[in-house]
PDB file of C-alpha atoms in Angstrom:
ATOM      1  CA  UNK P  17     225.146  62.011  76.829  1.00  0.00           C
ATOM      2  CA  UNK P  18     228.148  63.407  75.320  1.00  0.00           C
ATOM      3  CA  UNK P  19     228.054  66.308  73.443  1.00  0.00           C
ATOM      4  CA  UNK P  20     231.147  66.380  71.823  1.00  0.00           C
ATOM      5  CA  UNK P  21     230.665  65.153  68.449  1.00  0.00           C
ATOM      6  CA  UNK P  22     234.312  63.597  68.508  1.00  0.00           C
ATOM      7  CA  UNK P  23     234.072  61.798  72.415  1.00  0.00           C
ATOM      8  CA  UNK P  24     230.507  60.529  71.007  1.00  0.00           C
ATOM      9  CA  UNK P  25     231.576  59.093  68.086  1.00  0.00           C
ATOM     10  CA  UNK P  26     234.328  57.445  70.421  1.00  0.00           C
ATOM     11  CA  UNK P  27     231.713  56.248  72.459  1.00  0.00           C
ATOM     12  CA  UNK P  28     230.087  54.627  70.050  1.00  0.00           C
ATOM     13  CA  UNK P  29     233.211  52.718  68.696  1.00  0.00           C
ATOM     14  CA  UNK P  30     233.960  51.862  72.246  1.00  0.00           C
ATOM     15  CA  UNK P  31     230.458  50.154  72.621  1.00  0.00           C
ATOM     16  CA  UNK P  32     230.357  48.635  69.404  1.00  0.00           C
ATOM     17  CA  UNK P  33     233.571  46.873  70.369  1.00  0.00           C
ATOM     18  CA  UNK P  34     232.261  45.235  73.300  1.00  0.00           C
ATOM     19  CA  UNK P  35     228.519  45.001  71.916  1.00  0.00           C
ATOM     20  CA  UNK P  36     230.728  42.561  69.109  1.00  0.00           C
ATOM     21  CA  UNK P  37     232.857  40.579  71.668  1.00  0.00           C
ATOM     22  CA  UNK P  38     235.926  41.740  70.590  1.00  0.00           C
ATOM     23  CA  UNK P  39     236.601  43.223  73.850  1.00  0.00           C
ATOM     24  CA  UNK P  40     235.415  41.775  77.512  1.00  0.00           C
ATOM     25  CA  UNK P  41     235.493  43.205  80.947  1.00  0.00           C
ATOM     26  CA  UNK P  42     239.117  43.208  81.353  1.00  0.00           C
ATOM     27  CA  UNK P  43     239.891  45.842  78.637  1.00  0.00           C
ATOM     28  CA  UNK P  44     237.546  47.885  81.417  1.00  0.00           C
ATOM     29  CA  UNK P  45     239.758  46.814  84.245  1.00  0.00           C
ATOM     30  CA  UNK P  46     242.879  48.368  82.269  1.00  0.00           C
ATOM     31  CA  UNK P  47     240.885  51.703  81.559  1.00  0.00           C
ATOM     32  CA  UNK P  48     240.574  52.053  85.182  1.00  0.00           C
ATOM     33  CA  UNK P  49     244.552  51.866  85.666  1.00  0.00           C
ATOM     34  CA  UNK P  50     244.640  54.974  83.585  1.00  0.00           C
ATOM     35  CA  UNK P  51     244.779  58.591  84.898  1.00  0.00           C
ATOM     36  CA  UNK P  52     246.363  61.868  84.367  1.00  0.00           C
ATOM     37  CA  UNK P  53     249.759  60.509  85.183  1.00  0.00           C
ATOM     38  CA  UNK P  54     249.735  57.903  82.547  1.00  0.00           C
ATOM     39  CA  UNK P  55     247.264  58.665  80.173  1.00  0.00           C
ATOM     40  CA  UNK P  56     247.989  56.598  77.435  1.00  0.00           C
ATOM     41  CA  UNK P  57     248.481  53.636  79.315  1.00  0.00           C
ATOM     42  CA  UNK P  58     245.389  51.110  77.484  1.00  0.00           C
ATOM     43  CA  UNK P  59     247.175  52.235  74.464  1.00  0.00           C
ATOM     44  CA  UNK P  60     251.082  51.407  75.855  1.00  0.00           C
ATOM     45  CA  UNK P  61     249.325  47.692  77.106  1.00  0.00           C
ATOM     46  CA  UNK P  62     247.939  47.073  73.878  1.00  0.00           C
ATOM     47  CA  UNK P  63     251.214  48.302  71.762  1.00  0.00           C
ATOM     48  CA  UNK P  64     253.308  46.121  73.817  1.00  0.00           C
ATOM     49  CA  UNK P  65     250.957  43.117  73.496  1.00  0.00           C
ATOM     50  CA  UNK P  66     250.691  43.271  69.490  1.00  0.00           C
ATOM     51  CA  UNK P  67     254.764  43.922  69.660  1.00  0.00           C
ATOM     52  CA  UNK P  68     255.193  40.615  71.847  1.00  0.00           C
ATOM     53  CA  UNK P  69     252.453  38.652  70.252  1.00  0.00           C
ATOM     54  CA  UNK P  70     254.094  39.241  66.581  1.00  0.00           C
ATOM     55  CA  UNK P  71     257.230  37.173  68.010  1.00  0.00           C
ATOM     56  CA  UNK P  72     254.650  33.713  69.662  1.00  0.00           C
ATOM     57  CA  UNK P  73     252.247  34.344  66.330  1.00  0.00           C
ATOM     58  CA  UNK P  74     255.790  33.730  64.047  1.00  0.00           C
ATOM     59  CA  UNK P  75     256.223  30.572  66.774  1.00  0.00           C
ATOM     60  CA  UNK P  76     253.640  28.901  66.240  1.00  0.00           C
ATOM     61  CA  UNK P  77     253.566  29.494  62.306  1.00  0.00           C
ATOM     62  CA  UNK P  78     257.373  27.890  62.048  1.00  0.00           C
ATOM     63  CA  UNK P  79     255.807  25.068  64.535  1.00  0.00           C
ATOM     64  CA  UNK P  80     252.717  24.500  62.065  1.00  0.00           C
ATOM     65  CA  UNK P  81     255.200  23.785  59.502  1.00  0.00           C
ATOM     66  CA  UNK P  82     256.980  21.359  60.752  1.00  0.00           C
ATOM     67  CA  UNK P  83     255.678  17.236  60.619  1.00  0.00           C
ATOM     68  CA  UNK P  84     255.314  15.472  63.085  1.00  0.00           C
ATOM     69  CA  UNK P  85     253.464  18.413  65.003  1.00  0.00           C
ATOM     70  CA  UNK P  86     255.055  19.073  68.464  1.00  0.00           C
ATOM     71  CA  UNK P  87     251.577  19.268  70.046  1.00  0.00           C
ATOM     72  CA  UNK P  88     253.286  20.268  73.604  1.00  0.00           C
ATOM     73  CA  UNK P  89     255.272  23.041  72.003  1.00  0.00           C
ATOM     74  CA  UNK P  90     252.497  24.606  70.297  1.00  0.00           C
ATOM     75  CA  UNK P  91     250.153  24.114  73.372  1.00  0.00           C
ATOM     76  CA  UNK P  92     253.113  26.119  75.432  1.00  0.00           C
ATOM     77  CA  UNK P  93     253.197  29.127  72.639  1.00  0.00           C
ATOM     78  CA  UNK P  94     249.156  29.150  72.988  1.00  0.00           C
ATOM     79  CA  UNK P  95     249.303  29.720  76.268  1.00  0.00           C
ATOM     80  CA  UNK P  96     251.499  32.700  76.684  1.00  0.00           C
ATOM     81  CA  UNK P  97     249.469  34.310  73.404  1.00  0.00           C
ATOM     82  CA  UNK P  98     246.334  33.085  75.393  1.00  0.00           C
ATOM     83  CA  UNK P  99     247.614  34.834  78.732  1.00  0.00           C
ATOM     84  CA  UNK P 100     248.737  38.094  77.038  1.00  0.00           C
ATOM     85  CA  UNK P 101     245.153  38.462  75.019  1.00  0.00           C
ATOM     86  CA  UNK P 102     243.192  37.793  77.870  1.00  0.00           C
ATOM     87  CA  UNK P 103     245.180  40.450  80.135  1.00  0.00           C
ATOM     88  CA  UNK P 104     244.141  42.901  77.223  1.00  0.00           C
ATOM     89  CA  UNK P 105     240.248  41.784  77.297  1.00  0.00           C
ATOM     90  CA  UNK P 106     240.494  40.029  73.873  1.00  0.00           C
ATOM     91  CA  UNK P 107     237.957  37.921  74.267  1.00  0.00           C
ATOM     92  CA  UNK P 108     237.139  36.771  70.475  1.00  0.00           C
ATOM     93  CA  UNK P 109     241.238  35.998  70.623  1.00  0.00           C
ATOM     94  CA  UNK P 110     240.942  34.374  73.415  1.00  0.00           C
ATOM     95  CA  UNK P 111     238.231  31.888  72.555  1.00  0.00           C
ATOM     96  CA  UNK P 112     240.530  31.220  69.389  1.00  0.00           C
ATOM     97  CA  UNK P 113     243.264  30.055  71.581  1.00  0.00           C
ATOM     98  CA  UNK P 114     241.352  28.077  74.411  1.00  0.00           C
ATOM     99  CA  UNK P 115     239.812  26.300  71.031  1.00  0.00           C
ATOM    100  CA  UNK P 116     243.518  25.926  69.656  1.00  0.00           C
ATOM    101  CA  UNK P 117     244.578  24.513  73.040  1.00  0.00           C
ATOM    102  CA  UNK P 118     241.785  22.296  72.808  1.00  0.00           C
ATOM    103  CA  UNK P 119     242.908  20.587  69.405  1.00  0.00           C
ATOM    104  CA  UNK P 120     246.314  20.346  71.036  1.00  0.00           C
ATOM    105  CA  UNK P 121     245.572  18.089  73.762  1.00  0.00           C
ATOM    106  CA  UNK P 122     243.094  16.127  71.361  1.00  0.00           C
ATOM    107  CA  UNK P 123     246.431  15.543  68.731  1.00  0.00           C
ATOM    108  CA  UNK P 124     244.475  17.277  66.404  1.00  0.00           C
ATOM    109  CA  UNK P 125     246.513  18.963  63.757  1.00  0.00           C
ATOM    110  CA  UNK P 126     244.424  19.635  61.349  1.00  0.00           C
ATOM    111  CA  UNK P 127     241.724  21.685  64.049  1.00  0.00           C
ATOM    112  CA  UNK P 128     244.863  23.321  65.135  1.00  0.00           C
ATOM    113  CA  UNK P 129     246.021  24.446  61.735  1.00  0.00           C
ATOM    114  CA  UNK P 130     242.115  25.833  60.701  1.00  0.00           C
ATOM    115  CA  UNK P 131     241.574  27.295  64.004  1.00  0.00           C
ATOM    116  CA  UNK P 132     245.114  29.318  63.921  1.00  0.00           C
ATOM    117  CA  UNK P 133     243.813  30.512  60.940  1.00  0.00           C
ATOM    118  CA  UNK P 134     240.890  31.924  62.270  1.00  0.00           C
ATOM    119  CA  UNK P 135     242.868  33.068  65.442  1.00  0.00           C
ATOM    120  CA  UNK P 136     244.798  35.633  63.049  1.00  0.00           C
ATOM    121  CA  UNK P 137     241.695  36.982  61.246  1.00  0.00           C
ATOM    122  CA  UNK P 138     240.653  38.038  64.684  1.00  0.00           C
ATOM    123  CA  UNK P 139     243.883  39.350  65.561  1.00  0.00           C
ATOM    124  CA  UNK P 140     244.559  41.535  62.465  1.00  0.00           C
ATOM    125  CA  UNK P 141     240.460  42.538  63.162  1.00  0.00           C
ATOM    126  CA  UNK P 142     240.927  43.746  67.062  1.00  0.00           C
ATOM    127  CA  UNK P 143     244.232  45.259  65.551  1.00  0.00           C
ATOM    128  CA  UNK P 144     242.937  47.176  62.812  1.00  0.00           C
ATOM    129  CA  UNK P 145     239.909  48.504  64.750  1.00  0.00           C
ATOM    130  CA  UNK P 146     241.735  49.530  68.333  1.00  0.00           C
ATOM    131  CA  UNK P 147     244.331  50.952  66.006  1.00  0.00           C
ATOM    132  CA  UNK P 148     241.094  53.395  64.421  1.00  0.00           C
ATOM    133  CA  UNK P 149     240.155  53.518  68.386  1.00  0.00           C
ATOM    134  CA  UNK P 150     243.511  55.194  69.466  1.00  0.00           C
ATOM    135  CA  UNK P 151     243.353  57.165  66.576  1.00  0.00           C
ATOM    136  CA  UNK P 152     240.366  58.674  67.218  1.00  0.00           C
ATOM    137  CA  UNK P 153     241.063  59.040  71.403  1.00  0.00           C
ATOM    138  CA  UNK P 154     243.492  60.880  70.955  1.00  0.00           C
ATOM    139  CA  UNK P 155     242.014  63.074  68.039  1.00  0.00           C
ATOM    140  CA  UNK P 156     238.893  63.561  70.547  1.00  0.00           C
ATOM    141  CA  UNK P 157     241.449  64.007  73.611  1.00  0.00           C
ATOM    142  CA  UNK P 158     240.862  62.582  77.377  1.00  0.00           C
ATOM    143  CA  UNK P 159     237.622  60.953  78.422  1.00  0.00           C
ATOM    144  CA  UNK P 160     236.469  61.348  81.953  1.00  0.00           C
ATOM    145  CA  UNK P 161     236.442  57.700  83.260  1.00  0.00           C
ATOM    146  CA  UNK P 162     236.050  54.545  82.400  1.00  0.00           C
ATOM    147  CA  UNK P 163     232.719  53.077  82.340  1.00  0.00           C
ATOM    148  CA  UNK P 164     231.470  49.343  81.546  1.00  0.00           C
ATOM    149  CA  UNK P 165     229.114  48.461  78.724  1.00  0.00           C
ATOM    150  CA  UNK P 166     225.399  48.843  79.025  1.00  0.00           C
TER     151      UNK P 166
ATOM    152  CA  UNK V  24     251.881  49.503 106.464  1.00  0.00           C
ATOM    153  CA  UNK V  25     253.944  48.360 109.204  1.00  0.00           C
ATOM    154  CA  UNK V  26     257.869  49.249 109.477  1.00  0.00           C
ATOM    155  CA  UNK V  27     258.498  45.343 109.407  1.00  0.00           C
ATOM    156  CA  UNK V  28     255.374  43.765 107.991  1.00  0.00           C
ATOM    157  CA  UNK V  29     253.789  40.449 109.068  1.00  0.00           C
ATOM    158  CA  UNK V  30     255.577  38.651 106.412  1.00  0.00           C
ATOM    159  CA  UNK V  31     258.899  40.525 106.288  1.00  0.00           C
ATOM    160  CA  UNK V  32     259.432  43.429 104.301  1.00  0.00           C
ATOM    161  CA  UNK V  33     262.401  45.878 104.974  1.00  0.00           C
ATOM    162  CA  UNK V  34     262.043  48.760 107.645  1.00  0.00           C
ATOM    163  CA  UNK V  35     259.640  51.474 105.619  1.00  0.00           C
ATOM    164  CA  UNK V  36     256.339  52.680 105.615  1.00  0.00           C
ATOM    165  CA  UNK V  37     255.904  52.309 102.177  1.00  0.00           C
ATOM    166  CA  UNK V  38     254.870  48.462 100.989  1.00  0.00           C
ATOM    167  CA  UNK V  39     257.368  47.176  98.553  1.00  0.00           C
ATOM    168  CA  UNK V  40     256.710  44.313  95.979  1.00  0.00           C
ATOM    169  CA  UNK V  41     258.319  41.959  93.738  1.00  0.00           C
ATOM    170  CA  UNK V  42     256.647  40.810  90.205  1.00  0.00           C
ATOM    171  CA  UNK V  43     258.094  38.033  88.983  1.00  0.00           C
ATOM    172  CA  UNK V  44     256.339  36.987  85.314  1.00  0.00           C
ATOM    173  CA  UNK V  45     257.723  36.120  81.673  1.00  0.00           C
ATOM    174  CA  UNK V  46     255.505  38.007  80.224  1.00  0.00           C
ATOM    175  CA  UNK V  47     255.613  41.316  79.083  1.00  0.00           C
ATOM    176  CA  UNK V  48     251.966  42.359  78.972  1.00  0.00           C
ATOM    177  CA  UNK V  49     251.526  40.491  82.622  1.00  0.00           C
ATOM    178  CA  UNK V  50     254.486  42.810  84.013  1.00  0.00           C
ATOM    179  CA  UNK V  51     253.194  46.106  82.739  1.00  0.00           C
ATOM    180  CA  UNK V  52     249.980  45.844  84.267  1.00  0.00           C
ATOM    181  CA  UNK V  53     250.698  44.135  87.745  1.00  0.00           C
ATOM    182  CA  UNK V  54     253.288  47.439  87.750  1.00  0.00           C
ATOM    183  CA  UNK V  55     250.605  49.805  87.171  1.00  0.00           C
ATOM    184  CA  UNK V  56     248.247  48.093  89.441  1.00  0.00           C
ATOM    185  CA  UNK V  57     251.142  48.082  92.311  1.00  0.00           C
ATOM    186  CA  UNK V  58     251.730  52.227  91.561  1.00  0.00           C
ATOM    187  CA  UNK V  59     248.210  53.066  91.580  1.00  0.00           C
ATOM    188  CA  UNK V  60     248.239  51.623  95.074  1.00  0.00           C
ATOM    189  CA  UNK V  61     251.802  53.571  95.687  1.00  0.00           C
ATOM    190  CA  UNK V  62     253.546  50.480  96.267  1.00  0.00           C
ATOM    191  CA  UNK V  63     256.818  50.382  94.981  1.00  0.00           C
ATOM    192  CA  UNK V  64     258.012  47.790  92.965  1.00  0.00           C
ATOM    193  CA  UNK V  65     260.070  45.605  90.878  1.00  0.00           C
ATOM    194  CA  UNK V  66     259.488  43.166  88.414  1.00  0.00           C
ATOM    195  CA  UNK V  67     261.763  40.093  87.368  1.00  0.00           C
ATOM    196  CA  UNK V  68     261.371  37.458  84.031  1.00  0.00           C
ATOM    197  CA  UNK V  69     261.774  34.210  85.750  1.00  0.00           C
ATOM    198  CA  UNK V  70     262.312  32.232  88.835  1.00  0.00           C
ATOM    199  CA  UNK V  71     265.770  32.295  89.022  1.00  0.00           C
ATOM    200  CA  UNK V  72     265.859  35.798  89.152  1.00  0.00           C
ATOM    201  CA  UNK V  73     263.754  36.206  91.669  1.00  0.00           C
ATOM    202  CA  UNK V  74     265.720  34.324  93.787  1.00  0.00           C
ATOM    203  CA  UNK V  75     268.770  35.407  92.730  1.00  0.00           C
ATOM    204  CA  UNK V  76     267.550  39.113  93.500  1.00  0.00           C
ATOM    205  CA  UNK V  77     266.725  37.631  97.457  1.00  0.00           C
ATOM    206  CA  UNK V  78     270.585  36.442  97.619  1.00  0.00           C
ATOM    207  CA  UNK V  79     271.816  39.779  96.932  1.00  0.00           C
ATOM    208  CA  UNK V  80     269.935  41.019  99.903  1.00  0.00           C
ATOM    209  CA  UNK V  81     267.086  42.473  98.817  1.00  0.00           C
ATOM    210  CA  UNK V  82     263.329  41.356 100.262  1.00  0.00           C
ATOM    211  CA  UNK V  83     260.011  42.516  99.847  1.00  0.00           C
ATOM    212  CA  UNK V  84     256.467  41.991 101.256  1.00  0.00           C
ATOM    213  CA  UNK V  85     254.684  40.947  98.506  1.00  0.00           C
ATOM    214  CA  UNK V  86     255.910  38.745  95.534  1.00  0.00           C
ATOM    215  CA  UNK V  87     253.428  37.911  92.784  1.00  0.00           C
ATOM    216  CA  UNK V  88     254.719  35.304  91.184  1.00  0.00           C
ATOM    217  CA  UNK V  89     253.242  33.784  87.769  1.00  0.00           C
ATOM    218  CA  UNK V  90     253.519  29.903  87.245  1.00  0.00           C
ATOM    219  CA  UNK V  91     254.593  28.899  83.993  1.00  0.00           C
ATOM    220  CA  UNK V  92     257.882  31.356  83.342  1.00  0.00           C
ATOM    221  CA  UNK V  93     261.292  29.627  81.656  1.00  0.00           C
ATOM    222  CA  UNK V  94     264.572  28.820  83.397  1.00  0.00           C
ATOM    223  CA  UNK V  95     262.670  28.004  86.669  1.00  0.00           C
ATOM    224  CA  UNK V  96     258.939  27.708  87.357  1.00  0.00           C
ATOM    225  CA  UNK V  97     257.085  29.678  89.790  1.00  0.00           C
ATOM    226  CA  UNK V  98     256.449  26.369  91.751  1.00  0.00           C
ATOM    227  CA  UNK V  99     260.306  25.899  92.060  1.00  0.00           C
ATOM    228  CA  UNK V 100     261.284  29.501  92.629  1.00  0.00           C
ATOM    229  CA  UNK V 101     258.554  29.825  95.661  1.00  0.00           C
ATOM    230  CA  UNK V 102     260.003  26.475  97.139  1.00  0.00           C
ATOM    231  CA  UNK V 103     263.364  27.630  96.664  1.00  0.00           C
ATOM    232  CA  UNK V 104     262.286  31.348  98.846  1.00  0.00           C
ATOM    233  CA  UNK V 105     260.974  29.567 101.227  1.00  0.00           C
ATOM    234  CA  UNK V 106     264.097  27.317 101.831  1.00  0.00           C
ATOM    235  CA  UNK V 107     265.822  30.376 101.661  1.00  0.00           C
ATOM    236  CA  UNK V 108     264.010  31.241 104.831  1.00  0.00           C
ATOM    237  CA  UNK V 109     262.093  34.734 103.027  1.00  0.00           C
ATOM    238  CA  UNK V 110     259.018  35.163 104.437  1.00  0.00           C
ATOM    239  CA  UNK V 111     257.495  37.560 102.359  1.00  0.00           C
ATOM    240  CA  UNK V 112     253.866  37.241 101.948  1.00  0.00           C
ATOM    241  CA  UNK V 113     254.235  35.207  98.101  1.00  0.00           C
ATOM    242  CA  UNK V 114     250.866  35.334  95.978  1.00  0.00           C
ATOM    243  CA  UNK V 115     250.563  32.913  93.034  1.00  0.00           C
ATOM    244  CA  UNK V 116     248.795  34.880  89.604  1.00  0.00           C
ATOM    245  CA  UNK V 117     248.344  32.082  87.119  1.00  0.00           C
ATOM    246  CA  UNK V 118     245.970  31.151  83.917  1.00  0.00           C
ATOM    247  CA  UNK V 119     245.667  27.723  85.335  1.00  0.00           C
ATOM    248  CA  UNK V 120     242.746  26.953  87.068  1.00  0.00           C
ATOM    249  CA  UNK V 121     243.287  22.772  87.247  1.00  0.00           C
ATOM    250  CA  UNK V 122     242.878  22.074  90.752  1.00  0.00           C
ATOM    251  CA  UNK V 123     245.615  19.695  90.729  1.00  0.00           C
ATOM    252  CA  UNK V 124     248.101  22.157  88.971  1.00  0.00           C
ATOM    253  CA  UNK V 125     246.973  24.644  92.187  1.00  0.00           C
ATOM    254  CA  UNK V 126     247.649  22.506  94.641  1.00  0.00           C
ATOM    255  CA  UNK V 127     251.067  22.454  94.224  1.00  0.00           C
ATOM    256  CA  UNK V 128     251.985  25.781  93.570  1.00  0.00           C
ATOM    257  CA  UNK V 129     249.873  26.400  97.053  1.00  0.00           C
ATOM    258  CA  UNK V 130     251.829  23.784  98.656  1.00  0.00           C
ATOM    259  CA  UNK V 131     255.332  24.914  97.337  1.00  0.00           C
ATOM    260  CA  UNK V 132     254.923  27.814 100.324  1.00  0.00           C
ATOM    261  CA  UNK V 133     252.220  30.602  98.831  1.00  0.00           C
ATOM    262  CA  UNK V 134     250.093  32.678 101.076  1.00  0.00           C
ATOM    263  CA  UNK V 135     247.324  33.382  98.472  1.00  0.00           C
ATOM    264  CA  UNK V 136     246.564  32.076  94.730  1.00  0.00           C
ATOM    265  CA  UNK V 137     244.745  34.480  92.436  1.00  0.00           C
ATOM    266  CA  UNK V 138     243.628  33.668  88.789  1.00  0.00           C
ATOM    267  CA  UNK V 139     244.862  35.566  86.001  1.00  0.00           C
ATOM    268  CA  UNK V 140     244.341  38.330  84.985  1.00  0.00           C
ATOM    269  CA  UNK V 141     244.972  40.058  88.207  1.00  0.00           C
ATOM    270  CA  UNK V 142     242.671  42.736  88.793  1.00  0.00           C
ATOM    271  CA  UNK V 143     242.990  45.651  91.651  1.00  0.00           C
ATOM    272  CA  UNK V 144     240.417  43.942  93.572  1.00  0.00           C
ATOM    273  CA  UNK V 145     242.288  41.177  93.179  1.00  0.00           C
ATOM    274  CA  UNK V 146     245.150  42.377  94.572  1.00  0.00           C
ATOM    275  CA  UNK V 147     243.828  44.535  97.376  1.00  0.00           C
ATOM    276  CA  UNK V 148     242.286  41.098  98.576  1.00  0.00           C
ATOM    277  CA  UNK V 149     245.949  40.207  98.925  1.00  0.00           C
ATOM    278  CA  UNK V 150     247.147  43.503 100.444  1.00  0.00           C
ATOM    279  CA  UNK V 151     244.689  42.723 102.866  1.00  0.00           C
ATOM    280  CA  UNK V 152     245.956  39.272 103.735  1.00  0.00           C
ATOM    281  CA  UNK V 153     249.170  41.110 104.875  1.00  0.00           C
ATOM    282  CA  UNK V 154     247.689  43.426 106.925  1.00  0.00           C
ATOM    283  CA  UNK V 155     245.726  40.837 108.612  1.00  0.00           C
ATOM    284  CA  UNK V 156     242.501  42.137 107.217  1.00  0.00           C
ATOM    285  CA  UNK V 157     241.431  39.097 105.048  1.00  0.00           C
TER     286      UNK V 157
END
């Protein structure tokens, strides 16, 4: 058990973020690409995916607005935001988007438009609480390894 | 590694690869994945410019080389190598899953096809296939 009050309460947050579903095994795999050499390197992934996924999240909000939807177009900007969130372990993102992808091919618009709703509240949630994550990891300085989920 | 590996490669011990992938996210971590396994590297945005950075000479013996990128498609670009006469060991790293969709990129010339996201086990399966371990 840890016994730094700081690395514990980092553990904890850690857990609690898998124990949700906002993260999945893949977050794990990008821990384990971290060492001494590039420490912050979770934290580089993750800025450059919420950087990158600003630009297909204002895509797909000018393509919502526009009637007729362009059900191939939006399908193609889901699927790059899919591929990014799922190389970051975002799995509650994720399922958003397969969902989204899923009203797509059906012609659905109106699916489409509630479930990108619901695809942002999960995004600005994973945001806000891996921002309080990073925060705290560095605050509580270098953990030891990376280590999967009970 | 081999001076001249199995599927070409330029005379040096160390294993060189090429990651060719639109995305941004996608690039950083195949990268970091190819250092941690001191392999040095480069990555490219599309297709095109993978094949465009064959005709100015250079090669490598690995290329992992996404699908679905702009400009020109990981299906065309791997044809295109392969017409070229580069016979790099080429590893398709795609989302899609559709047997069908598969198929294709396989039969446009790769070696190997691994699902997204690429994992290091993932891609020491592939190192493997070039050594003529797998």
């Amino acid at each position: 058990m840890e016994r730094n009050p700081l690395r514990r309460q980092l553990q904890i947050m850690r857990k609690s973020l898998f124990d949700q579903g906002y993260l999945d095994e893949q977050f794990v795999q990008l821990e384990e690409l971290q060492d001494d050499s590039n420490p912050n390197f979770v934290e580089e992934v993750v800025t450059l995916y919420y950087r990158d996924s600003a630009r297909l999240i204002l895509n797909l909000e000018q393509a919502l607005e526009r009637k007729p939807y362009n059900f191939n177009k939006l399908d193609a900007y889901m699927h790059q935001f899919k591929g990014s969130s799922s190389s970051i372990g975002a799995k509650k993102v994720k399922a958003e988007s397969t969902l989204f992808r899923e009203y797509c091919k059906s012609g659905n618009g109106e699916g489409c438009m509630r479930c990108f709703q619901q695809l942002k509240k999960e995004y600005a949630t994973l945001r806000k609480k891996l921002e309080a994550y990073f925060q705290l990891a560095r605050q509580a300085g270098p953990m030891e390894t990376a280590c999967r989920p009970k | 590694m081999a001076a001249q590996g199995r599927h070409g490669g330029r005379k040096s011990n160390k294993m060189t690869a090429l990651v060719v992938d639109d995305n941004i996210v996608n690039r950083a971590i195949h990268l970091r994945l190819l250092d941690n396994l001191s392999i040095e590297n480069e990555a490219v945005g599309n297709g095109k410019e993978a094949v465009d950075i064959h005709c100015s000479g250079k090669t490598f013996d690995l290329i992992l080389m996404d699908m679905d990128m702009p400009i020109m498609n990981g299906i065309e670009a791997t044809r295109k190598l392969r017409e070229m006469g580069i016979r790099s060991m080429i590893a398709g790293v795609s989302t899609r899953s559709m047997e069908q969709d598969v198929r294709e990129f396989i039969e446009a010339g790769l070696d190997d096809y691994q699902e997204k996201p690429l994992t290091m086990s993932k891609l020491i399966s592939i190192i493997h296939k070039i050594n003529g371990n797998g």
